[in-house]
XYZ file of C-alpha atoms in Angstrom:
167
model
C 70.036 28.502 -4.470
C 68.506 26.546 -7.376
C 66.381 27.175 -10.457
C 63.255 26.434 -8.352
C 64.283 28.544 -5.339
C 65.609 32.074 -5.495
C 66.907 33.943 -2.464
C 67.049 37.728 -2.468
C 67.148 40.508 0.074
C 66.451 44.211 0.356
C 67.774 46.695 2.872
C 65.627 49.599 3.996
C 67.264 52.385 5.948
C 65.142 54.656 8.097
C 66.017 57.601 10.264
C 65.639 56.415 13.834
C 65.573 59.922 15.280
C 62.397 60.982 13.435
C 59.966 62.979 15.530
C 56.998 60.707 14.728
C 58.446 57.488 16.197
C 57.601 56.272 19.696
C 60.221 55.785 22.356
C 62.152 52.512 22.364
C 62.364 49.790 25.023
C 58.945 48.359 24.149
C 59.908 44.768 24.931
C 58.050 41.958 23.181
C 55.351 44.201 21.745
C 53.608 42.400 18.845
C 53.447 45.703 16.948
C 57.176 46.371 17.279
C 57.559 46.007 13.512
C 55.276 49.027 13.016
C 57.732 51.231 14.894
C 60.496 50.209 12.505
C 58.578 51.224 9.365
C 60.049 54.238 7.669
C 58.178 57.404 8.782
C 57.058 58.302 5.251
C 55.052 55.051 4.898
C 51.446 54.870 6.068
C 51.144 51.315 7.467
C 47.435 51.277 6.634
C 48.520 51.031 2.981
C 50.220 47.687 3.758
C 46.982 45.940 4.753
C 45.385 43.640 2.215
C 48.346 44.073 -0.153
C 47.830 40.720 -1.881
C 44.263 41.606 -2.907
C 45.235 44.999 -4.318
C 48.218 43.283 -5.945
C 45.843 40.813 -7.580
C 43.684 43.635 -8.928
C 46.709 45.454 -10.329
C 48.036 42.329 -12.032
C 44.608 41.595 -13.514
C 44.479 45.112 -14.953
C 47.753 44.290 -16.715
C 46.150 41.169 -18.238
C 47.516 38.483 -15.899
C 45.501 35.543 -14.545
C 45.684 35.664 -10.736
C 44.052 33.446 -8.109
C 44.215 33.450 -4.320
C 43.915 30.362 -2.134
C 43.552 31.048 1.574
C 41.641 30.655 4.786
C 38.279 32.291 5.313
C 38.850 33.193 8.933
C 35.754 35.360 9.390
C 37.876 38.107 10.954
C 38.732 40.422 8.072
C 37.028 38.210 5.515
C 39.426 38.949 2.654
C 38.202 37.687 -0.707
C 39.824 34.460 -1.916
C 39.163 32.417 -5.038
C 39.784 29.040 -3.430
C 38.779 29.156 0.249
C 40.189 26.850 2.893
C 38.404 26.281 6.190
C 39.611 25.015 9.573
C 36.815 22.561 10.195
C 37.970 21.406 13.628
C 38.507 24.735 15.402
C 35.167 25.169 17.180
C 35.630 24.885 20.982
C 34.256 21.323 21.276
C 35.854 19.916 18.098
C 39.169 21.541 18.967
C 39.286 19.555 22.232
C 38.683 16.314 20.302
C 41.279 17.321 17.691
C 43.918 17.986 20.360
C 43.051 14.717 22.127
C 43.365 12.740 18.885
C 46.688 14.432 18.150
C 48.079 13.712 21.626
C 47.021 10.052 21.448
C 47.981 9.293 17.851
C 50.097 12.143 16.453
C 47.469 12.592 13.700
C 46.223 16.169 13.180
C 42.668 16.079 11.850
C 42.769 19.780 10.876
C 45.908 19.283 8.783
C 44.340 16.296 7.048
C 41.158 18.196 6.127
C 43.150 21.234 4.958
C 45.195 18.908 2.748
C 42.014 17.305 1.334
C 40.666 20.777 0.488
C 43.961 21.637 -1.219
C 43.838 18.411 -3.249
C 40.389 19.442 -4.474
C 41.906 22.657 -5.885
C 45.082 21.134 -7.371
C 44.061 21.306 -11.026
C 43.503 25.080 -10.653
C 46.842 25.619 -8.873
C 49.305 24.614 -11.577
C 51.098 26.032 -14.616
C 51.493 29.531 -13.144
C 54.565 31.604 -13.966
C 54.743 32.859 -10.369
C 53.337 31.652 -7.040
C 53.667 34.008 -4.084
C 53.377 32.573 -0.575
C 52.251 35.242 1.886
C 53.959 33.730 4.935
C 56.375 30.960 5.802
C 53.681 28.601 7.158
C 50.887 29.170 4.627
C 48.615 26.220 5.351
C 48.972 25.994 9.167
C 49.443 22.224 8.933
C 51.791 19.699 10.424
C 55.095 19.303 8.604
C 54.190 16.328 6.387
C 50.986 17.864 5.026
C 52.551 21.306 4.625
C 55.454 19.720 2.737
C 53.111 17.829 0.372
C 51.193 20.992 -0.523
C 54.306 23.120 -0.974
C 55.981 20.379 -3.024
C 52.977 20.326 -5.352
C 53.219 24.105 -5.839
C 56.986 23.913 -6.488
C 56.686 20.969 -8.890
C 53.758 22.330 -10.923
C 54.614 26.014 -11.292
C 57.577 27.925 -12.723
C 58.663 30.097 -9.765
C 57.630 30.235 -6.111
C 58.391 33.233 -3.899
C 57.994 33.649 -0.156
C 56.933 37.000 1.276
C 56.950 37.575 5.021
C 55.814 40.849 6.489
C 55.362 42.054 10.036
C 55.506 39.537 12.838
C 55.043 36.297 10.853
C 57.999 34.714 12.642
C 56.458 35.090 16.128
């Protein structure tokens, strides 16, 4: 599409009559994507792919960093952690109230401020890989500012979406 944005696609064909696939008609099952994975792929190998990808690239001599949220769930290692500071039950109610009254999202603002603190470490890379289409979980204006910085200060930016990111 441009020298800053590249669009590509891959087609994967799988045999739908394999004997290890569950029956269809599952409806809006959030794991529906797992049923569509080719039967020779162990989906457990797909977990944490960006961390193992980082390790592999480092073994080849590349400098790799990860910026992401420390959600406390799987606690994946990141080099530059982001935190949702207004997601505790009480603060979340205030955050939602402020947003409904003013249109200002406190969480997006604080995520943006954290990103700004990391900006000098997030530039001059040959490749930036975004793991999903809404990487910072912010309102449009803040998300756009952060993505624009990554596009303007790095050579290539790629978007990778896996599983049910679009839901």
